[in-house]
Short mmCIF file of C-alpha atoms and ligand atoms in Angstrom, two decimals:
data_model
loop_
_atom_site.label_atom_id
_atom_site.label_comp_id
_atom_site.label_asym_id
_atom_site.label_seq_id
_atom_site.Cartn_x
_atom_site.Cartn_y
_atom_site.Cartn_z
CA UNK A 1 -24.25 32.31 7.60
CA UNK A 2 -24.88 30.74 11.00
CA UNK A 3 -22.68 28.60 13.15
CA UNK A 4 -23.55 26.52 16.14
CA UNK A 5 -21.39 25.98 19.22
CA UNK A 6 -21.39 22.29 20.17
CA UNK A 7 -19.97 20.47 23.15
CA UNK A 8 -17.27 18.18 21.82
CA UNK A 9 -16.19 14.87 23.33
CA UNK A 10 -12.57 13.82 22.89
CA UNK A 11 -11.75 10.23 21.90
CA UNK A 12 -8.36 8.57 21.54
CA UNK A 13 -8.80 6.72 18.23
CA UNK A 14 -5.53 6.05 16.37
CA UNK A 15 -2.77 4.44 18.51
CA UNK A 16 0.86 5.41 17.78
CA UNK A 17 1.70 2.21 15.79
CA UNK A 18 -1.22 2.94 13.42
CA UNK A 19 -0.10 6.55 12.85
CA UNK A 20 3.55 5.54 12.37
CA UNK A 21 2.57 2.82 9.88
CA UNK A 22 0.29 5.21 7.96
CA UNK A 23 2.86 7.98 7.40
CA UNK A 24 5.78 5.60 6.86
CA UNK A 25 3.69 3.67 4.34
CA UNK A 26 2.89 6.87 2.46
CA UNK A 27 6.57 7.87 2.43
CA UNK A 28 7.67 4.42 1.20
CA UNK A 29 4.96 4.33 -1.51
CA UNK A 30 6.14 7.77 -2.69
CA UNK A 31 9.81 6.70 -2.83
CA UNK A 32 8.91 3.39 -4.56
CA UNK A 33 6.68 5.25 -7.04
CA UNK A 34 9.48 7.72 -7.80
CA UNK A 35 12.04 4.92 -8.36
CA UNK A 36 9.46 2.89 -10.35
CA UNK A 37 8.72 5.88 -12.61
CA UNK A 38 12.45 6.47 -13.17
CA UNK A 39 12.72 2.77 -14.21
CA UNK A 40 9.71 3.09 -16.53
CA UNK A 41 11.07 6.24 -18.20
CA UNK A 42 14.75 5.25 -18.37
CA UNK A 43 15.12 5.95 -22.12
CA UNK A 44 13.39 9.34 -21.86
CA UNK A 45 15.64 10.22 -18.89
CA UNK A 46 18.75 9.15 -20.82
CA UNK A 47 19.53 6.32 -18.36
CA UNK A 48 21.25 3.38 -20.06
CA UNK A 49 23.82 0.74 -19.24
CA UNK A 50 23.43 -2.33 -17.09
CA UNK A 51 25.10 -0.82 -14.03
CA UNK A 52 22.52 1.99 -13.83
CA UNK A 53 19.63 -0.44 -14.46
CA UNK A 54 20.84 -2.85 -11.76
CA UNK A 55 21.46 0.06 -9.34
CA UNK A 56 17.93 1.40 -9.82
CA UNK A 57 16.31 -2.01 -9.43
CA UNK A 58 18.39 -2.78 -6.33
CA UNK A 59 17.44 0.54 -4.71
CA UNK A 60 13.75 -0.09 -5.54
CA UNK A 61 13.91 -3.62 -4.08
CA UNK A 62 15.71 -2.52 -0.87
CA UNK A 63 13.05 0.18 -0.25
CA UNK A 64 10.50 -2.50 -1.21
CA UNK A 65 11.71 -4.68 1.68
CA UNK A 66 11.14 -1.77 4.09
CA UNK A 67 7.65 -1.32 2.62
CA UNK A 68 6.89 -5.04 3.12
CA UNK A 69 8.30 -5.02 6.68
CA UNK A 70 6.15 -1.99 7.59
CA UNK A 71 3.06 -3.66 6.08
CA UNK A 72 3.78 -6.98 7.83
CA UNK A 73 4.22 -5.25 11.22
CA UNK A 74 0.91 -3.41 10.71
CA UNK A 75 -0.90 -6.66 9.90
CA UNK A 76 0.55 -8.41 12.97
CA UNK A 77 -0.36 -5.39 15.13
CA UNK A 78 -3.89 -5.37 13.63
CA UNK A 79 -4.30 -9.06 14.41
CA UNK A 80 -3.77 -8.53 18.15
CA UNK A 81 -4.96 -4.92 18.70
CA UNK A 82 -8.18 -4.34 20.64
CA UNK A 83 -8.66 -0.77 19.37
CA UNK A 84 -9.52 1.07 16.13
CA UNK A 85 -6.29 -0.24 14.64
CA UNK A 86 -7.51 -3.86 14.77
CA UNK A 87 -7.96 -5.62 11.43
CA UNK A 88 -11.65 -6.08 12.27
CA UNK A 89 -12.26 -2.32 12.58
CA UNK A 90 -10.01 -1.36 9.71
CA UNK A 91 -11.21 -3.77 7.00
CA UNK A 92 -14.63 -4.27 5.42
CA UNK A 93 -16.57 -7.24 6.75
CA UNK A 94 -20.07 -8.77 6.60
CA UNK A 95 -21.60 -5.73 8.39
CA UNK A 96 -20.02 -3.14 6.06
CA UNK A 97 -22.82 -3.25 3.45
CA UNK A 98 -25.49 -2.57 6.10
CA UNK A 99 -23.29 0.17 7.57
CA UNK A 100 -22.88 1.67 4.09
CA UNK A 101 -26.67 1.72 3.51
CA UNK A 102 -27.15 3.36 6.89
CA UNK A 103 -24.40 5.91 6.14
CA UNK A 104 -25.98 6.84 2.78
CA UNK A 105 -29.48 7.03 4.30
CA UNK A 106 -28.31 9.36 7.07
CA UNK A 107 -26.52 11.61 4.57
CA UNK A 108 -29.68 11.68 2.38
CA UNK A 109 -31.57 12.91 5.50
CA UNK A 110 -29.07 15.77 5.78
CA UNK A 111 -27.21 14.29 8.76
CA UNK A 112 -23.42 14.09 9.16
CA UNK A 113 -22.70 10.73 10.81
CA UNK A 114 -19.52 10.86 12.91
CA UNK A 115 -17.11 7.94 13.02
CA UNK A 116 -14.39 7.12 15.53
CA UNK A 117 -12.73 4.69 13.12
CA UNK A 118 -13.17 4.70 9.34
CA UNK A 119 -16.55 5.35 7.74
CA UNK A 120 -17.87 2.42 5.62
CA UNK A 121 -16.58 3.91 2.34
CA UNK A 122 -13.17 4.40 3.96
CA UNK A 123 -13.13 0.73 4.97
CA UNK A 124 -13.78 -0.34 1.37
CA UNK A 125 -10.91 1.87 0.14
CA UNK A 126 -8.56 0.49 2.80
CA UNK A 127 -9.51 -3.11 1.97
CA UNK A 128 -8.80 -2.44 -1.73
CA UNK A 129 -5.46 -0.73 -0.97
CA UNK A 130 -4.38 -3.60 1.28
CA UNK A 131 -5.17 -6.26 -1.36
CA UNK A 132 -3.30 -4.23 -4.00
CA UNK A 133 -0.29 -3.66 -1.73
CA UNK A 134 -0.07 -7.40 -0.98
CA UNK A 135 -0.25 -8.17 -4.72
CA UNK A 136 2.41 -5.54 -5.46
CA UNK A 137 4.62 -6.96 -2.70
CA UNK A 138 4.30 -10.57 -3.91
CA UNK A 139 4.89 -9.78 -7.60
CA UNK A 140 7.70 -7.34 -6.66
CA UNK A 141 9.46 -10.05 -4.64
CA UNK A 142 9.13 -12.51 -7.51
CA UNK A 143 10.62 -9.95 -9.95
CA UNK A 144 13.37 -9.17 -7.44
CA UNK A 145 14.20 -12.90 -7.70
CA UNK A 146 14.06 -13.13 -11.53
CA UNK A 147 15.81 -9.80 -12.25
CA UNK A 148 18.55 -9.41 -9.63
CA UNK A 149 18.36 -12.77 -7.85
CA UNK A 150 17.40 -11.23 -4.49
CA UNK A 151 15.62 -13.15 -1.69
CA UNK A 152 13.31 -14.86 -1.09
CA UNK A 153 13.02 -16.29 -4.64
CA UNK A 154 16.47 -15.43 -6.07
CA UNK A 155 18.36 -18.61 -5.26
CA UNK A 156 15.59 -20.97 -6.42
CA UNK A 157 15.36 -19.00 -9.69
CA UNK A 158 19.15 -19.23 -10.16
CA UNK A 159 18.88 -22.99 -9.55
CA UNK A 160 16.05 -23.28 -12.10
CA UNK A 161 17.92 -21.51 -14.94
CA UNK A 162 21.57 -22.51 -14.37
CA UNK A 163 23.48 -24.30 -17.18
CA UNK A 164 24.12 -27.97 -16.44
CA UNK A 165 27.31 -28.36 -14.41
CA UNK A 166 27.63 -24.62 -13.56
CA UNK A 167 27.36 -23.05 -10.09
CA UNK A 168 23.91 -21.42 -9.71
CA UNK A 169 25.28 -18.83 -7.27
CA UNK A 170 27.68 -17.60 -9.98
CA UNK A 171 24.76 -16.23 -12.06
CA UNK A 172 24.85 -12.43 -11.95
CA UNK A 173 22.10 -9.92 -12.93
CA UNK A 174 22.05 -9.01 -16.65
CA UNK A 175 24.75 -11.58 -17.39
CA UNK A 176 23.78 -14.80 -19.19
CA UNK A 177 27.19 -16.54 -18.97
CA UNK A 178 25.91 -19.35 -16.72
CA UNK A 179 22.26 -19.21 -17.82
CA UNK A 180 20.65 -21.98 -19.88
CA UNK A 181 18.57 -20.12 -22.49
CA UNK A 182 15.90 -22.87 -22.75
CA UNK A 183 15.44 -22.99 -18.99
CA UNK A 184 15.30 -19.18 -18.97
CA UNK A 185 12.55 -19.26 -21.63
CA UNK A 186 10.47 -21.53 -19.39
CA UNK A 187 10.27 -18.92 -16.60
CA UNK A 188 9.63 -15.97 -18.97
CA UNK A 189 5.78 -16.21 -19.09
CA UNK A 190 5.48 -16.10 -15.28
CA UNK A 191 8.14 -13.38 -15.08
CA UNK A 192 6.33 -11.10 -17.53
CA UNK A 193 2.93 -11.85 -15.94
CA UNK A 194 4.33 -10.84 -12.52
CA UNK A 195 5.76 -7.63 -14.07
CA UNK A 196 2.39 -6.74 -15.64
CA UNK A 197 0.40 -7.47 -12.49
CA UNK A 198 2.93 -5.40 -10.49
CA UNK A 199 2.64 -2.35 -12.68
CA UNK A 200 -1.17 -2.45 -13.22
CA UNK A 201 -1.73 -2.98 -9.48
CA UNK A 202 0.49 0.09 -8.93
CA UNK A 203 -1.65 2.16 -11.36
CA UNK A 204 -4.81 1.05 -9.53
CA UNK A 205 -3.22 1.81 -6.16
CA UNK A 206 -2.35 5.34 -7.34
CA UNK A 207 -6.00 5.83 -8.40
CA UNK A 208 -7.37 4.64 -5.05
CA UNK A 209 -4.82 6.73 -3.10
CA UNK A 210 -5.94 9.81 -5.08
CA UNK A 211 -9.62 8.98 -4.38
CA UNK A 212 -8.81 8.33 -0.68
CA UNK A 213 -7.09 11.74 -0.34
CA UNK A 214 -9.94 13.54 -2.16
CA UNK A 215 -12.56 11.74 0.00
CA UNK A 216 -10.76 12.56 3.25
CA UNK A 217 -10.48 16.26 2.31
CA UNK A 218 -14.18 16.30 1.31
CA UNK A 219 -15.30 14.50 4.50
CA UNK A 220 -13.11 16.80 6.63
CA UNK A 221 -14.80 19.87 5.10
CA UNK A 222 -18.38 18.66 4.77
CA UNK A 223 -19.02 15.97 7.37
CA UNK A 224 -16.49 15.45 10.12
CA UNK A 225 -13.95 18.19 10.93
CA UNK A 226 -10.66 16.97 12.40
CA UNK A 227 -10.31 13.75 10.36
CA UNK A 228 -6.90 14.63 8.94
CA UNK A 229 -5.36 15.99 12.15
CA UNK A 230 -6.52 12.77 13.92
CA UNK A 231 -3.97 10.80 11.87
CA UNK A 232 -1.29 13.05 13.46
CA UNK A 233 -2.62 13.51 17.01
CA UNK A 234 -4.48 10.21 17.36
CA UNK A 235 -7.52 12.08 18.73
CA UNK A 236 -10.97 12.94 17.34
CA UNK A 237 -13.47 15.39 18.82
CA UNK A 238 -17.11 14.46 18.13
CA UNK A 239 -20.13 16.73 18.52
CA UNK A 240 -22.64 13.85 18.38
CA UNK A 241 -22.77 10.16 19.30
CA UNK A 242 -20.39 8.07 17.15
CA UNK A 243 -21.97 5.93 14.42
CA UNK A 244 -19.47 3.16 15.19
CA UNK A 245 -18.55 1.60 18.50
CA UNK A 246 -16.06 3.07 20.99
CA UNK A 247 -13.12 0.74 21.77
C1 LIG B 1 3.56 0.49 -3.53
C2 LIG B 1 4.79 0.03 -3.69
C3 LIG B 1 5.45 -0.06 -5.05
C4 LIG B 1 5.34 0.77 -6.13
C5 LIG B 1 4.52 2.05 -6.24
C6 LIG B 1 6.16 0.21 -7.18
C7 LIG B 1 6.30 0.74 -8.46
C8 LIG B 1 6.92 0.11 -9.51
C9 LIG B 1 6.86 0.53 -10.89
C10 LIG B 1 6.09 1.75 -11.41
C11 LIG B 1 7.60 -0.36 -11.61
C12 LIG B 1 7.73 -0.38 -13.13
C13 LIG B 1 9.11 -0.21 -13.60
C14 LIG B 1 9.33 -0.88 -14.94
O1 LIG B 1 8.47 -1.68 -15.40
O2 LIG B 1 10.38 -0.63 -15.50
C15 LIG B 1 8.14 -1.33 -10.69
C16 LIG B 1 8.96 -2.40 -11.04
C17 LIG B 1 9.55 -3.25 -10.14
N1 LIG B 1 9.29 -3.35 -8.78
FE1 LIG B 1 8.04 -2.16 -7.77
N2 LIG B 1 6.76 -0.95 -6.73
C18 LIG B 1 6.36 -1.13 -5.42
C19 LIG B 1 6.73 -2.16 -4.58
C20 LIG B 1 7.72 -3.10 -4.87
C21 LIG B 1 8.22 -4.09 -3.94
C22 LIG B 1 7.69 -4.27 -2.51
C23 LIG B 1 9.18 -4.80 -4.58
C24 LIG B 1 10.02 -5.93 -4.07
C25 LIG B 1 10.59 -5.97 -2.90
C26 LIG B 1 9.27 -4.27 -5.94
C27 LIG B 1 10.12 -4.73 -6.93
C28 LIG B 1 10.09 -4.33 -8.24
C29 LIG B 1 10.92 -4.90 -9.30
C30 LIG B 1 11.93 -6.02 -9.15
C31 LIG B 1 10.57 -4.23 -10.49
C32 LIG B 1 11.13 -4.47 -11.88
C33 LIG B 1 10.16 -5.24 -12.69
C34 LIG B 1 10.26 -4.88 -14.14
O3 LIG B 1 11.31 -4.45 -14.60
O4 LIG B 1 9.23 -5.01 -14.81
N3 LIG B 1 8.37 -3.24 -6.07
N4 LIG B 1 7.69 -1.04 -9.42
#
């Protein structure tokens, strides 16, 4: 067993807003997953009654708003940032395929390419997670409108299903008193499609998050030590020239 002492160069790579977004996003996804699983397994958990169902959905939607706000702030930050947190450095683009070929070729030659930002495989995973999170957010908001009449779609859904002559704002969750059943039937296909997309996108997101965590642990151990601590400290120490550009 041999080890080599290298001179390391320190780089500031992840700005504070990127680190805050990352850990807050993880926390919010965990809380939303927990509440989502409780909703999925209500019968098995012995949860019944409309009050409990509405309470669970409301809690999930309120945390959902925080999740969307955090994501929106990150996208706005990424749009203007001139560092490794910019959307251009975070997401896959036209050059990612070439970078991926180069990455694989260097690994095949026994090298360990060092990245200041994400490696090309990481970019693909982040692009996929972002698309899924946007899909989950959009379908979640639509279901928040159809199920508990919460913004931004709630009031237009109430208006679309209200009985003629009744006040749309009087429609309450899980109460059909002022709901026109035919009008309600007309929104059902879109409502159930949104629910299915929401839940399957969540399953896919869980898979990619698991792969992302496994890949980061593997890369930390085999290729680039210090990857995980960089998401806490913001700094990376590289023993060779970075494979991506310094910002
Ligand atoms: C990564 C973030 C999220 C995760 C992991 C997640 C997870 C889940 C899961 C597993 C369900 C299934 C529950 C069921 O079918 O009974 C669900 C349903 C639901 N989610 Fe989310 N969710 C997320 C984000 C959001 C957001 C941002 C909103 C809206 C602000 C939202 C609103 C809803 C609503 C209204 C339902 C009920 C739909 C139904 O009963 O089929 N979710 N969510």
